[in-house]
Amino acid sequence: AALEQSTTWTITGVAAIIGLFISNLDSASKIVAVSGIRWSLILFASSLFAAAISKQIGMAVQSGVRTIGELESLLNSEPGKRLMDEMTLEPRQLMKEIAEPFLWPLSWVMRRAGERGIRDYLSGDKRMVRMFCLQLYFNMLHSLLAVVALIVLAVSIKIV
């Protein structure tokens, strides 16, 4: 949650910088070379894109971790254990039935995830760790692109 909150603040800052430069383009072009402004805006926009992806992945991770926890609690409860004992479907058939209402490619993803879950109890947790790593990578890319954009602006300042 802290990483996602931090990303929200950096997104806000980058968006404010973009807005400032776009709204004051004439004034900024007197101080900074036009090519520097153009490249910094491209880098800032790319930074926002990477941050948006990081934010989306972060929300998916939070939701996934919460869902895994709730599901494990349910299955470890007495009613959950009874439900599992009374289940007559084979696990593969259950996964097929659960995935059926989803449209392609989500049905394929659901079926594949279910099959992995049958083979490896920790597959859901491992998926969340991989997604968290992706979130970190996109967050680092977001920060790197924003820093490079600031450096491009600094280097592009006209010396009078």
PDB file of C-alpha atoms in Angstrom:
ATOM      1  CA  ALA A   1       0.000   0.000   0.000  1.00  0.00           C
ATOM      2  CA  ALA A   2       2.875   2.376   0.764  1.00  0.00           C
ATOM      3  CA  LEU A   3       4.420   1.817  -2.674  1.00  0.00           C
ATOM      4  CA  GLU A   4       1.096   2.462  -4.358  1.00  0.00           C
ATOM      5  CA  GLN A   5       0.563   5.635  -2.297  1.00  0.00           C
ATOM      6  CA  SER A   6       4.068   6.810  -3.158  1.00  0.00           C
ATOM      7  CA  THR A   7       3.357   6.193  -6.849  1.00  0.00           C
ATOM      8  CA  THR A   8       0.192   8.274  -6.567  1.00  0.00           C
ATOM      9  CA  TRP A   9       2.214  11.205  -5.241  1.00  0.00           C
ATOM     10  CA  THR A  10       4.898  10.933  -7.919  1.00  0.00           C
ATOM     11  CA  ILE A  11       2.210  10.664 -10.616  1.00  0.00           C
ATOM     12  CA  THR A  12       0.684  13.862  -9.253  1.00  0.00           C
ATOM     13  CA  GLY A  13       4.059  15.608  -9.289  1.00  0.00           C
ATOM     14  CA  VAL A  14       4.926  14.553 -12.830  1.00  0.00           C
ATOM     15  CA  ALA A  15       1.455  15.519 -14.072  1.00  0.00           C
ATOM     16  CA  ALA A  16       1.844  18.933 -12.403  1.00  0.00           C
ATOM     17  CA  ILE A  17       5.212  19.459 -14.115  1.00  0.00           C
ATOM     18  CA  ILE A  18       3.734  18.497 -17.495  1.00  0.00           C
ATOM     19  CA  GLY A  19       0.795  20.854 -16.934  1.00  0.00           C
ATOM     20  CA  LEU A  20       3.126  23.664 -15.888  1.00  0.00           C
ATOM     21  CA  PHE A  21       5.271  23.325 -18.984  1.00  0.00           C
ATOM     22  CA  ILE A  22       2.345  22.986 -21.382  1.00  0.00           C
ATOM     23  CA  SER A  23       0.505  25.977 -19.933  1.00  0.00           C
ATOM     24  CA  ASN A  24       3.654  28.135 -19.946  1.00  0.00           C
ATOM     25  CA  LEU A  25       5.259  26.902 -23.151  1.00  0.00           C
ATOM     26  CA  ASP A  26       6.049  30.407 -24.452  1.00  0.00           C
ATOM     27  CA  SER A  27       7.753  31.455 -21.219  1.00  0.00           C
ATOM     28  CA  ALA A  28       9.583  28.145 -20.849  1.00  0.00           C
ATOM     29  CA  SER A  29      10.894  28.264 -24.428  1.00  0.00           C
ATOM     30  CA  LYS A  30      12.682  31.526 -23.609  1.00  0.00           C
ATOM     31  CA  ILE A  31      14.692  29.752 -20.905  1.00  0.00           C
ATOM     32  CA  VAL A  32      14.896  26.160 -22.179  1.00  0.00           C
ATOM     33  CA  ALA A  33      15.627  24.963 -25.721  1.00  0.00           C
ATOM     34  CA  VAL A  34      12.496  23.799 -27.547  1.00  0.00           C
ATOM     35  CA  SER A  35      14.037  20.389 -28.281  1.00  0.00           C
ATOM     36  CA  GLY A  36      14.764  19.977 -24.551  1.00  0.00           C
ATOM     37  CA  ILE A  37      11.153  20.800 -23.686  1.00  0.00           C
ATOM     38  CA  ARG A  38       9.892  18.366 -26.329  1.00  0.00           C
ATOM     39  CA  TRP A  39      12.104  15.494 -25.125  1.00  0.00           C
ATOM     40  CA  SER A  40      11.382  16.160 -21.468  1.00  0.00           C
ATOM     41  CA  LEU A  41       7.629  16.148 -22.136  1.00  0.00           C
ATOM     42  CA  ILE A  42       7.984  12.841 -24.017  1.00  0.00           C
ATOM     43  CA  LEU A  43       9.985  11.395 -21.116  1.00  0.00           C
ATOM     44  CA  PHE A  44       7.514  12.744 -18.537  1.00  0.00           C
ATOM     45  CA  ALA A  45       4.583  11.249 -20.495  1.00  0.00           C
ATOM     46  CA  SER A  46       6.415   7.906 -20.686  1.00  0.00           C
ATOM     47  CA  SER A  47       7.015   8.161 -16.946  1.00  0.00           C
ATOM     48  CA  LEU A  48       3.295   8.676 -16.361  1.00  0.00           C
ATOM     49  CA  PHE A  49       2.511   5.640 -18.508  1.00  0.00           C
ATOM     50  CA  ALA A  50       4.920   3.440 -16.520  1.00  0.00           C
ATOM     51  CA  ALA A  51       3.448   4.785 -13.268  1.00  0.00           C
ATOM     52  CA  ALA A  52      -0.097   4.037 -14.403  1.00  0.00           C
ATOM     53  CA  ILE A  53       0.894   0.443 -15.167  1.00  0.00           C
ATOM     54  CA  SER A  54       2.612   0.196 -11.768  1.00  0.00           C
ATOM     55  CA  LYS A  55      -0.515   1.518 -10.076  1.00  0.00           C
ATOM     56  CA  GLN A  56      -2.777  -0.977 -11.876  1.00  0.00           C
ATOM     57  CA  ILE A  57      -0.504  -3.888 -10.992  1.00  0.00           C
ATOM     58  CA  GLY A  58      -0.381  -2.660  -7.379  1.00  0.00           C
ATOM     59  CA  MET A  59      -4.171  -2.667  -7.145  1.00  0.00           C
ATOM     60  CA  ALA A  60      -4.247  -6.183  -8.607  1.00  0.00           C
ATOM     61  CA  VAL A  61      -1.650  -7.379  -6.092  1.00  0.00           C
ATOM     62  CA  GLN A  62      -3.549  -5.891  -3.147  1.00  0.00           C
ATOM     63  CA  SER A  63      -6.808  -7.427  -4.317  1.00  0.00           C
ATOM     64  CA  GLY A  64      -5.166 -10.781  -5.071  1.00  0.00           C
ATOM     65  CA  VAL A  65      -3.455 -11.019  -1.692  1.00  0.00           C
ATOM     66  CA  ARG A  66      -6.700 -10.115   0.074  1.00  0.00           C
ATOM     67  CA  THR A  67      -8.650 -12.697  -1.958  1.00  0.00           C
ATOM     68  CA  ILE A  68      -6.084 -15.441  -1.314  1.00  0.00           C
ATOM     69  CA  GLY A  69      -6.225 -14.698   2.420  1.00  0.00           C
ATOM     70  CA  GLU A  70     -10.024 -14.749   2.521  1.00  0.00           C
ATOM     71  CA  LEU A  71     -10.185 -17.960   0.481  1.00  0.00           C
ATOM     72  CA  GLU A  72      -7.642 -19.704   2.712  1.00  0.00           C
ATOM     73  CA  SER A  73      -9.574 -18.596   5.811  1.00  0.00           C
ATOM     74  CA  LEU A  74     -12.796 -19.906   4.324  1.00  0.00           C
ATOM     75  CA  LEU A  75     -11.285 -23.260   3.339  1.00  0.00           C
ATOM     76  CA  ASN A  76      -9.659 -23.683   6.766  1.00  0.00           C
ATOM     77  CA  SER A  77     -12.945 -23.034   8.592  1.00  0.00           C
ATOM     78  CA  GLU A  78     -15.270 -25.874   9.593  1.00  0.00           C
ATOM     79  CA  PRO A  79     -17.865 -25.093   6.873  1.00  0.00           C
ATOM     80  CA  GLY A  80     -15.066 -24.863   4.301  1.00  0.00           C
ATOM     81  CA  LYS A  81     -13.604 -28.206   5.327  1.00  0.00           C
ATOM     82  CA  ARG A  82     -17.067 -29.777   5.147  1.00  0.00           C
ATOM     83  CA  LEU A  83     -17.584 -28.299   1.693  1.00  0.00           C
ATOM     84  CA  MET A  84     -14.274 -29.716   0.470  1.00  0.00           C
ATOM     85  CA  ASP A  85     -15.079 -33.158   1.945  1.00  0.00           C
ATOM     86  CA  GLU A  86     -18.500 -33.234   0.265  1.00  0.00           C
ATOM     87  CA  MET A  87     -17.245 -32.071  -3.130  1.00  0.00           C
ATOM     88  CA  THR A  88     -17.908 -34.672  -5.823  1.00  0.00           C
ATOM     89  CA  LEU A  89     -16.200 -32.951  -8.775  1.00  0.00           C
ATOM     90  CA  GLU A  90     -12.606 -33.661  -9.672  1.00  0.00           C
ATOM     91  CA  PRO A  91     -10.405 -30.546  -9.180  1.00  0.00           C
ATOM     92  CA  ARG A  92      -9.676 -30.266 -12.934  1.00  0.00           C
ATOM     93  CA  GLN A  93     -13.398 -30.421 -13.732  1.00  0.00           C
ATOM     94  CA  LEU A  94     -14.085 -27.765 -11.079  1.00  0.00           C
ATOM     95  CA  MET A  95     -11.490 -25.452 -12.650  1.00  0.00           C
ATOM     96  CA  LYS A  96     -13.032 -26.038 -16.069  1.00  0.00           C
ATOM     97  CA  GLU A  97     -16.512 -25.200 -14.710  1.00  0.00           C
ATOM     98  CA  ILE A  98     -15.238 -22.044 -12.956  1.00  0.00           C
ATOM     99  CA  ALA A  99     -13.436 -20.825 -16.104  1.00  0.00           C
ATOM    100  CA  GLU A 100     -16.354 -21.554 -18.436  1.00  0.00           C
ATOM    101  CA  PRO A 101     -18.331 -18.278 -18.063  1.00  0.00           C
ATOM    102  CA  PHE A 102     -15.268 -16.147 -18.806  1.00  0.00           C
ATOM    103  CA  LEU A 103     -14.685 -15.029 -22.391  1.00  0.00           C
ATOM    104  CA  TRP A 104     -11.457 -15.892 -24.161  1.00  0.00           C
ATOM    105  CA  PRO A 105      -8.600 -15.169 -23.286  1.00  0.00           C
ATOM    106  CA  LEU A 106      -9.683 -14.882 -19.636  1.00  0.00           C
ATOM    107  CA  SER A 107     -11.200 -18.377 -19.715  1.00  0.00           C
ATOM    108  CA  TRP A 108      -7.855 -19.762 -20.864  1.00  0.00           C
ATOM    109  CA  VAL A 109      -5.997 -17.788 -18.157  1.00  0.00           C
ATOM    110  CA  MET A 110      -8.429 -19.000 -15.475  1.00  0.00           C
ATOM    111  CA  ARG A 111      -8.145 -22.634 -16.599  1.00  0.00           C
ATOM    112  CA  ARG A 112      -4.357 -22.438 -16.712  1.00  0.00           C
ATOM    113  CA  ALA A 113      -4.174 -20.811 -13.267  1.00  0.00           C
ATOM    114  CA  GLY A 114      -6.488 -23.477 -11.871  1.00  0.00           C
ATOM    115  CA  GLU A 115      -4.344 -26.271 -13.293  1.00  0.00           C
ATOM    116  CA  ARG A 116      -1.251 -24.689 -11.780  1.00  0.00           C
ATOM    117  CA  GLY A 117      -3.060 -24.405  -8.453  1.00  0.00           C
ATOM    118  CA  ILE A 118      -3.839 -28.131  -8.537  1.00  0.00           C
ATOM    119  CA  ARG A 119      -0.151 -28.971  -9.079  1.00  0.00           C
ATOM    120  CA  ASP A 120       1.300 -26.280  -6.796  1.00  0.00           C
ATOM    121  CA  TYR A 121      -0.591 -25.029  -3.743  1.00  0.00           C
ATOM    122  CA  LEU A 122       1.567 -21.881  -3.619  1.00  0.00           C
ATOM    123  CA  SER A 123       1.058 -20.900  -7.286  1.00  0.00           C
ATOM    124  CA  GLY A 124      -1.293 -18.032  -6.357  1.00  0.00           C
ATOM    125  CA  ASP A 125       1.179 -16.644  -3.826  1.00  0.00           C
ATOM    126  CA  LYS A 126       4.016 -16.993  -6.330  1.00  0.00           C
ATOM    127  CA  ARG A 127       1.949 -15.126  -8.933  1.00  0.00           C
ATOM    128  CA  MET A 128       1.416 -12.270  -6.460  1.00  0.00           C
ATOM    129  CA  VAL A 129       5.181 -12.095  -5.797  1.00  0.00           C
ATOM    130  CA  ARG A 130       5.889 -11.953  -9.550  1.00  0.00           C
ATOM    131  CA  MET A 131       3.290  -9.227  -9.986  1.00  0.00           C
ATOM    132  CA  PHE A 132       4.788  -7.283  -7.075  1.00  0.00           C
ATOM    133  CA  CYS A 133       8.195  -7.520  -8.775  1.00  0.00           C
ATOM    134  CA  LEU A 134       6.643  -6.156 -11.986  1.00  0.00           C
ATOM    135  CA  GLN A 135       5.123  -3.334  -9.965  1.00  0.00           C
ATOM    136  CA  LEU A 136       8.555  -2.499  -8.550  1.00  0.00           C
ATOM    137  CA  TYR A 137      10.153  -2.556 -12.013  1.00  0.00           C
ATOM    138  CA  PHE A 138       7.507  -0.249 -13.492  1.00  0.00           C
ATOM    139  CA  ASN A 139       7.829   2.051 -10.485  1.00  0.00           C
ATOM    140  CA  MET A 140      11.612   2.223 -10.951  1.00  0.00           C
ATOM    141  CA  LEU A 141      11.120   2.901 -14.675  1.00  0.00           C
ATOM    142  CA  HIS A 142       8.668   5.678 -13.781  1.00  0.00           C
ATOM    143  CA  SER A 143      11.205   7.292 -11.445  1.00  0.00           C
ATOM    144  CA  LEU A 144      14.098   6.859 -13.868  1.00  0.00           C
ATOM    145  CA  LEU A 145      12.194   8.427 -16.772  1.00  0.00           C
ATOM    146  CA  ALA A 146      11.127  11.379 -14.595  1.00  0.00           C
ATOM    147  CA  VAL A 147      14.721  11.968 -13.427  1.00  0.00           C
ATOM    148  CA  VAL A 148      16.043  11.754 -16.993  1.00  0.00           C
ATOM    149  CA  ALA A 149      13.356  14.252 -18.085  1.00  0.00           C
ATOM    150  CA  LEU A 150      14.505  16.666 -15.373  1.00  0.00           C
ATOM    151  CA  ILE A 151      18.133  16.213 -16.434  1.00  0.00           C
ATOM    152  CA  VAL A 152      17.170  16.891 -20.075  1.00  0.00           C
ATOM    153  CA  LEU A 153      15.478  20.111 -18.942  1.00  0.00           C
ATOM    154  CA  ALA A 154      18.504  21.145 -16.877  1.00  0.00           C
ATOM    155  CA  VAL A 155      20.931  20.444 -19.724  1.00  0.00           C
ATOM    156  CA  SER A 156      18.661  22.322 -22.182  1.00  0.00           C
ATOM    157  CA  ILE A 157      18.682  25.592 -20.243  1.00  0.00           C
ATOM    158  CA  LYS A 158      19.849  28.382 -22.504  1.00  0.00           C
ATOM    159  CA  ILE A 159      22.951  30.145 -21.250  1.00  0.00           C
ATOM    160  CA  VAL A 160      22.621  33.847 -21.865  1.00  0.00           C
TER     161      VAL A 160
END
